[in-house]
PDB file of C-alpha atoms in Angstrom:
ATOM      1  CA  PHE E   4      80.897  55.965  96.840  1.00 53.00           C
ATOM      2  CA  ASP E   5      80.783  53.515  93.918  1.00 59.00           C
ATOM      3  CA  GLU E   6      84.373  52.455  94.600  1.00 62.00           C
ATOM      4  CA  LEU E   7      83.659  51.972  98.320  1.00 60.00           C
ATOM      5  CA  LEU E   8      80.587  49.823  97.639  1.00 62.00           C
ATOM      6  CA  GLY E   9      82.566  47.752  95.125  1.00 61.00           C
ATOM      7  CA  LYS E  10      85.312  47.148  97.705  1.00 61.00           C
ATOM      8  CA  THR E  11      82.654  46.283 100.302  1.00 60.00           C
ATOM      9  CA  VAL E  12      81.204  43.650  97.967  1.00 64.00           C
ATOM     10  CA  GLN E  13      84.702  42.201  97.466  1.00 64.00           C
ATOM     11  CA  TYR E  14      85.257  42.173 101.251  1.00 61.00           C
ATOM     12  CA  LEU E  15      81.915  40.443 101.898  1.00 64.00           C
ATOM     13  CA  SER E  16      82.739  37.819  99.282  1.00 65.00           C
ATOM     14  CA  LEU E  17      86.143  37.163 100.866  1.00 62.00           C
ATOM     15  CA  LYS E  18      84.651  37.095 104.355  1.00 62.00           C
ATOM     16  CA  GLU E  19      81.972  34.635 103.217  1.00 63.00           C
ATOM     17  CA  ASP E  20      84.598  32.245 101.802  1.00 61.00           C
ATOM     18  CA  ASN E  21      86.932  32.452 104.843  1.00 61.00           C
ATOM     19  CA  PRO E  22      84.947  33.140 108.036  1.00 60.00           C
ATOM     20  CA  LYS E  23      87.439  33.874 110.831  1.00 66.00           C
ATOM     21  CA  VAL E  24      87.224  36.217 113.789  1.00 66.00           C
ATOM     22  CA  THR E  25      90.245  38.518 113.746  1.00 71.00           C
ATOM     23  CA  GLN E  26      91.274  41.728 115.415  1.00 75.00           C
ATOM     24  CA  VAL E  27      94.460  43.623 114.679  1.00 76.00           C
ATOM     25  CA  ALA E  28      96.174  45.545 117.468  1.00 79.00           C
ATOM     26  CA  LEU E  29      99.379  47.493 116.907  1.00 81.00           C
ATOM     27  CA  THR E  30     102.182  47.041 119.421  1.00 84.00           C
ATOM     28  CA  THR E  31     102.436  50.829 119.677  1.00 86.00           C
ATOM     29  CA  THR E  32      98.783  50.933 120.738  1.00 84.00           C
ATOM     30  CA  LEU E  33      99.249  48.161 123.299  1.00 82.00           C
ATOM     31  CA  ALA E  34     102.320  49.923 124.718  1.00 86.00           C
ATOM     32  CA  LYS E  35     100.369  53.095 125.564  1.00 86.00           C
ATOM     33  CA  LYS E  36      99.192  53.957 129.039  1.00 87.00           C
ATOM     34  CA  GLY E  37      95.714  52.780 129.899  1.00 87.00           C
ATOM     35  CA  PHE E  38      96.263  49.170 128.845  1.00 85.00           C
ATOM     36  CA  ALA E  39      93.083  48.024 130.636  1.00 87.00           C
ATOM     37  CA  ALA E  40      90.940  50.484 128.656  1.00 89.00           C
ATOM     38  CA  ILE E  41      92.615  49.461 125.386  1.00 87.00           C
ATOM     39  CA  LEU E  42      92.087  45.785 126.164  1.00 86.00           C
ATOM     40  CA  THR E  43      88.430  46.438 127.015  1.00 87.00           C
ATOM     41  CA  LYS E  44      87.901  48.103 123.613  1.00 87.00           C
ATOM     42  CA  ILE E  45      89.591  45.212 121.812  1.00 84.00           C
ATOM     43  CA  LEU E  46      87.423  42.693 123.652  1.00 85.00           C
ATOM     44  CA  LEU E  47      84.285  44.684 122.760  1.00 85.00           C
ATOM     45  CA  GLN E  48      85.317  44.623 119.102  1.00 84.00           C
ATOM     46  CA  ILE E  49      85.897  40.854 119.152  1.00 80.00           C
ATOM     47  CA  SER E  50      82.654  40.286 121.049  1.00 80.00           C
ATOM     48  CA  SER E  51      80.779  42.293 118.408  1.00 78.00           C
ATOM     49  CA  LYS E  52      82.337  40.267 115.609  1.00 76.00           C
ATOM     50  CA  VAL E  53      80.986  37.011 117.066  1.00 73.00           C
ATOM     51  CA  GLY E  54      77.459  38.432 117.267  1.00 72.00           C
ATOM     52  CA  ASN E  55      77.127  40.022 120.695  1.00 76.00           C
ATOM     53  CA  VAL E  56      75.679  43.514 121.102  1.00 75.00           C
ATOM     54  CA  PRO E  57      77.997  45.743 123.168  1.00 76.00           C
ATOM     55  CA  TRP E  58      75.404  48.526 123.572  1.00 74.00           C
ATOM     56  CA  ALA E  59      72.217  49.705 121.938  1.00 73.00           C
ATOM     57  CA  PRO E  60      70.402  53.043 121.978  1.00 74.00           C
ATOM     58  CA  LYS E  61      66.826  53.196 123.215  1.00 78.00           C
ATOM     59  CA  ASN E  62      64.395  53.217 120.309  1.00 76.00           C
ATOM     60  CA  PRO E  63      62.152  56.267 119.938  1.00 79.00           C
ATOM     61  CA  ALA E  64      58.656  55.706 121.358  1.00 81.00           C
ATOM     62  CA  ALA E  65      57.147  56.430 117.926  1.00 84.00           C
ATOM     63  CA  ILE E  66      58.745  53.295 116.458  1.00 86.00           C
ATOM     64  CA  PRO E  67      56.899  50.073 117.404  1.00 87.00           C
ATOM     65  CA  PRO E  68      59.057  47.302 118.952  1.00 85.00           C
ATOM     66  CA  LYS E  69      58.616  44.863 116.037  1.00 91.00           C
ATOM     67  CA  THR E  70      59.888  47.246 113.343  1.00 93.00           C
ATOM     68  CA  MET E  71      62.489  46.308 110.751  1.00 95.00           C
ATOM     69  CA  LEU E  72      64.613  49.025 109.121  1.00 93.00           C
ATOM     70  CA  VAL E  73      65.867  48.278 105.605  1.00 94.00           C
ATOM     71  CA  GLY E  74      68.569  50.385 103.960  1.00 92.00           C
ATOM     72  CA  ILE E  75      69.189  50.009 100.222  1.00 89.00           C
ATOM     73  CA  SER E  76      71.868  51.589  98.055  1.00 87.00           C
ATOM     74  CA  SER E  77      73.332  50.916  94.637  1.00 83.00           C
ATOM     75  CA  CYS E  78      76.286  51.667  92.390  1.00 82.00           C
ATOM     76  CA  LYS E  79      77.196  50.986  88.773  1.00 80.00           C
ATOM     77  CA  GLU E  80      79.827  48.403  87.872  1.00 79.00           C
ATOM     78  CA  ALA E  81      80.571  47.603  84.223  1.00 78.00           C
ATOM     79  CA  LYS E  82      77.273  46.314  82.762  1.00 80.00           C
ATOM     80  CA  ASN E  83      75.484  45.811  86.064  1.00 81.00           C
ATOM     81  CA  ILE E  84      74.223  47.705  89.054  1.00 82.00           C
ATOM     82  CA  ILE E  85      75.250  46.361  92.454  1.00 84.00           C
ATOM     83  CA  VAL E  86      72.456  46.730  94.981  1.00 86.00           C
ATOM     84  CA  GLY E  87      73.582  46.498  98.594  1.00 89.00           C
ATOM     85  CA  TYR E  88      71.120  46.248 101.436  1.00 92.00           C
ATOM     86  CA  CYS E  89      71.038  45.909 105.192  1.00 95.00           C
ATOM     87  CA  CYS E  90      68.155  45.273 107.594  1.00 95.00           C
ATOM     88  CA  THR E  91      67.719  45.158 111.342  1.00 93.00           C
ATOM     89  CA  ILE E  92      66.780  41.755 112.741  1.00 93.00           C
ATOM     90  CA  ASN E  93      66.050  42.427 116.407  1.00 89.00           C
ATOM     91  CA  LYS E  94      63.791  44.750 118.394  1.00 84.00           C
ATOM     92  CA  GLU E  95      66.744  46.833 119.640  1.00 83.00           C
ATOM     93  CA  MET E  96      67.802  47.378 116.011  1.00 86.00           C
ATOM     94  CA  SER E  97      71.326  46.412 116.958  1.00 84.00           C
ATOM     95  CA  LYS E  98      71.755  43.206 114.924  1.00 86.00           C
ATOM     96  CA  PHE E  99      71.804  43.253 111.166  1.00 89.00           C
ATOM     97  CA  HIS E 100      71.574  41.140 108.060  1.00 93.00           C
ATOM     98  CA  SER E 101      73.242  42.446 104.917  1.00 93.00           C
ATOM     99  CA  ASN E 102      73.680  41.195 101.406  1.00 92.00           C
ATOM    100  CA  TYR E 103      74.014  42.387  97.822  1.00 89.00           C
ATOM    101  CA  ASP E 104      72.628  41.525  94.430  1.00 85.00           C
ATOM    102  CA  TYR E 105      73.227  42.440  90.815  1.00 83.00           C
ATOM    103  CA  GLN E 106      70.678  43.851  88.410  1.00 81.00           C
ATOM    104  CA  PRO E 107      71.059  44.685  84.726  1.00 77.00           C
ATOM    105  CA  MET E 108      71.671  48.326  83.940  1.00 75.00           C
ATOM    106  CA  THR E 109      68.426  48.528  81.950  1.00 70.00           C
ATOM    107  CA  SER E 110      66.446  50.663  84.383  1.00 60.00           C
ATOM    108  CA  ASN E 111      66.716  52.635  87.595  1.00 57.00           C
ATOM    109  CA  PHE E 112      63.926  50.606  89.187  1.00 60.00           C
ATOM    110  CA  ASN E 113      65.135  47.469  90.939  1.00 66.00           C
ATOM    111  CA  PRO E 114      63.228  44.460  89.554  1.00 69.00           C
ATOM    112  CA  LYS E 115      64.575  42.342  92.425  1.00 77.00           C
ATOM    113  CA  MET E 116      63.153  44.564  95.194  1.00 83.00           C
ATOM    114  CA  GLY E 117      60.699  41.820  96.151  1.00 87.00           C
ATOM    115  CA  ASP E 118      63.584  39.342  96.520  1.00 89.00           C
ATOM    116  CA  ILE E 119      65.504  41.799  98.691  1.00 90.00           C
ATOM    117  CA  ILE E 120      62.548  42.363 101.033  1.00 92.00           C
ATOM    118  CA  ALA E 121      61.846  38.596 101.116  1.00 94.00           C
ATOM    119  CA  ASP E 122      65.494  37.967 102.132  1.00 95.00           C
ATOM    120  CA  CYS E 123      65.232  40.594 104.879  1.00 95.00           C
ATOM    121  CA  LEU E 124      61.926  39.143 106.132  1.00 96.00           C
ATOM    122  CA  ALA E 125      63.374  35.614 106.184  1.00 96.00           C
ATOM    123  CA  SER E 126      66.357  36.803 108.219  1.00 96.00           C
ATOM    124  CA  TYR E 127      64.107  38.726 110.645  1.00 96.00           C
ATOM    125  CA  SER E 128      61.819  35.708 111.000  1.00 96.00           C
ATOM    126  CA  LYS E 129      64.752  33.351 111.613  1.00 96.00           C
ATOM    127  CA  SER E 130      66.004  35.604 114.402  1.00 93.00           C
ATOM    128  CA  ASN E 131      62.596  36.305 116.007  1.00 93.00           C
ATOM    129  CA  SER E 132      60.292  33.408 114.991  1.00 95.00           C
ATOM    130  CA  THR E 133      57.850  36.043 113.747  1.00 95.00           C
ATOM    131  CA  LEU E 134      57.604  38.738 111.090  1.00 96.00           C
ATOM    132  CA  PRO E 135      57.882  42.466 111.823  1.00 96.00           C
ATOM    133  CA  ASP E 136      54.742  44.544 112.342  1.00 94.00           C
ATOM    134  CA  GLU E 137      56.284  47.505 110.503  1.00 93.00           C
ATOM    135  CA  ILE E 138      58.954  47.896 107.817  1.00 94.00           C
ATOM    136  CA  ILE E 139      60.748  51.185 107.184  1.00 92.00           C
ATOM    137  CA  ILE E 140      62.700  51.295 103.915  1.00 90.00           C
ATOM    138  CA  ILE E 141      65.422  53.857 103.365  1.00 88.00           C
ATOM    139  CA  LYS E 142      66.726  53.974  99.798  1.00 82.00           C
ATOM    140  CA  THR E 143      69.470  56.248  98.598  1.00 77.00           C
ATOM    141  CA  ASP E 144      69.673  57.523  95.057  1.00 68.00           C
ATOM    142  CA  VAL E 145      65.923  58.085  94.545  1.00 61.00           C
ATOM    143  CA  SER E 146      65.539  60.531  91.665  1.00 61.00           C
ATOM    144  CA  ASP E 147      62.643  62.967  91.307  1.00 63.00           C
ATOM    145  CA  GLY E 148      61.273  60.797  88.496  1.00 62.00           C
ATOM    146  CA  GLU E 149      61.225  57.705  90.719  1.00 59.00           C
ATOM    147  CA  LYS E 150      59.362  59.364  93.583  1.00 60.00           C
ATOM    148  CA  ASP E 151      56.023  58.884  91.786  1.00 62.00           C
ATOM    149  CA  ASN E 152      56.701  55.104  91.600  1.00 59.00           C
ATOM    150  CA  ILE E 153      57.140  54.754  95.352  1.00 58.00           C
ATOM    151  CA  SER E 154      54.042  53.807  97.285  1.00 53.00           C
ATOM    152  CA  PHE E 155      53.432  53.887 100.998  1.00 51.00           C
ATOM    153  CA  SER E 156      51.069  51.676 102.931  1.00 46.00           C
TER     154      SER E 156
END
């Protein structure tokens, strides 16, 4: 997992420096029967890459419409911990904002958690001209010792 997150951070950095919409299609794939179906899938992939939503599941009734989901994960790299996060920015929960940050490897608690949530709220607000009514945070790697430090409100 640590290696995958590290490669993801490298990919995001490269993507940020060279934003281009690309889609690779092998000639062997294009030569198969069902060309129209293959082309439709390729167009859906390109459409998604430019920000369109090809489909979205219906949200459960228990989740209010103006809810933002935030997922947070981390991995160790040399002397730092890379914290990656992703949040939903629309009511269908089909558009996302993601980013990463570094923290010193001095503690398991993320001292920049407030900055992460502020970044997510700013992105949600930019997309909706309002803030969410509810925020659901999903964090991986929560140890038994950290559970007492997590508060719910």
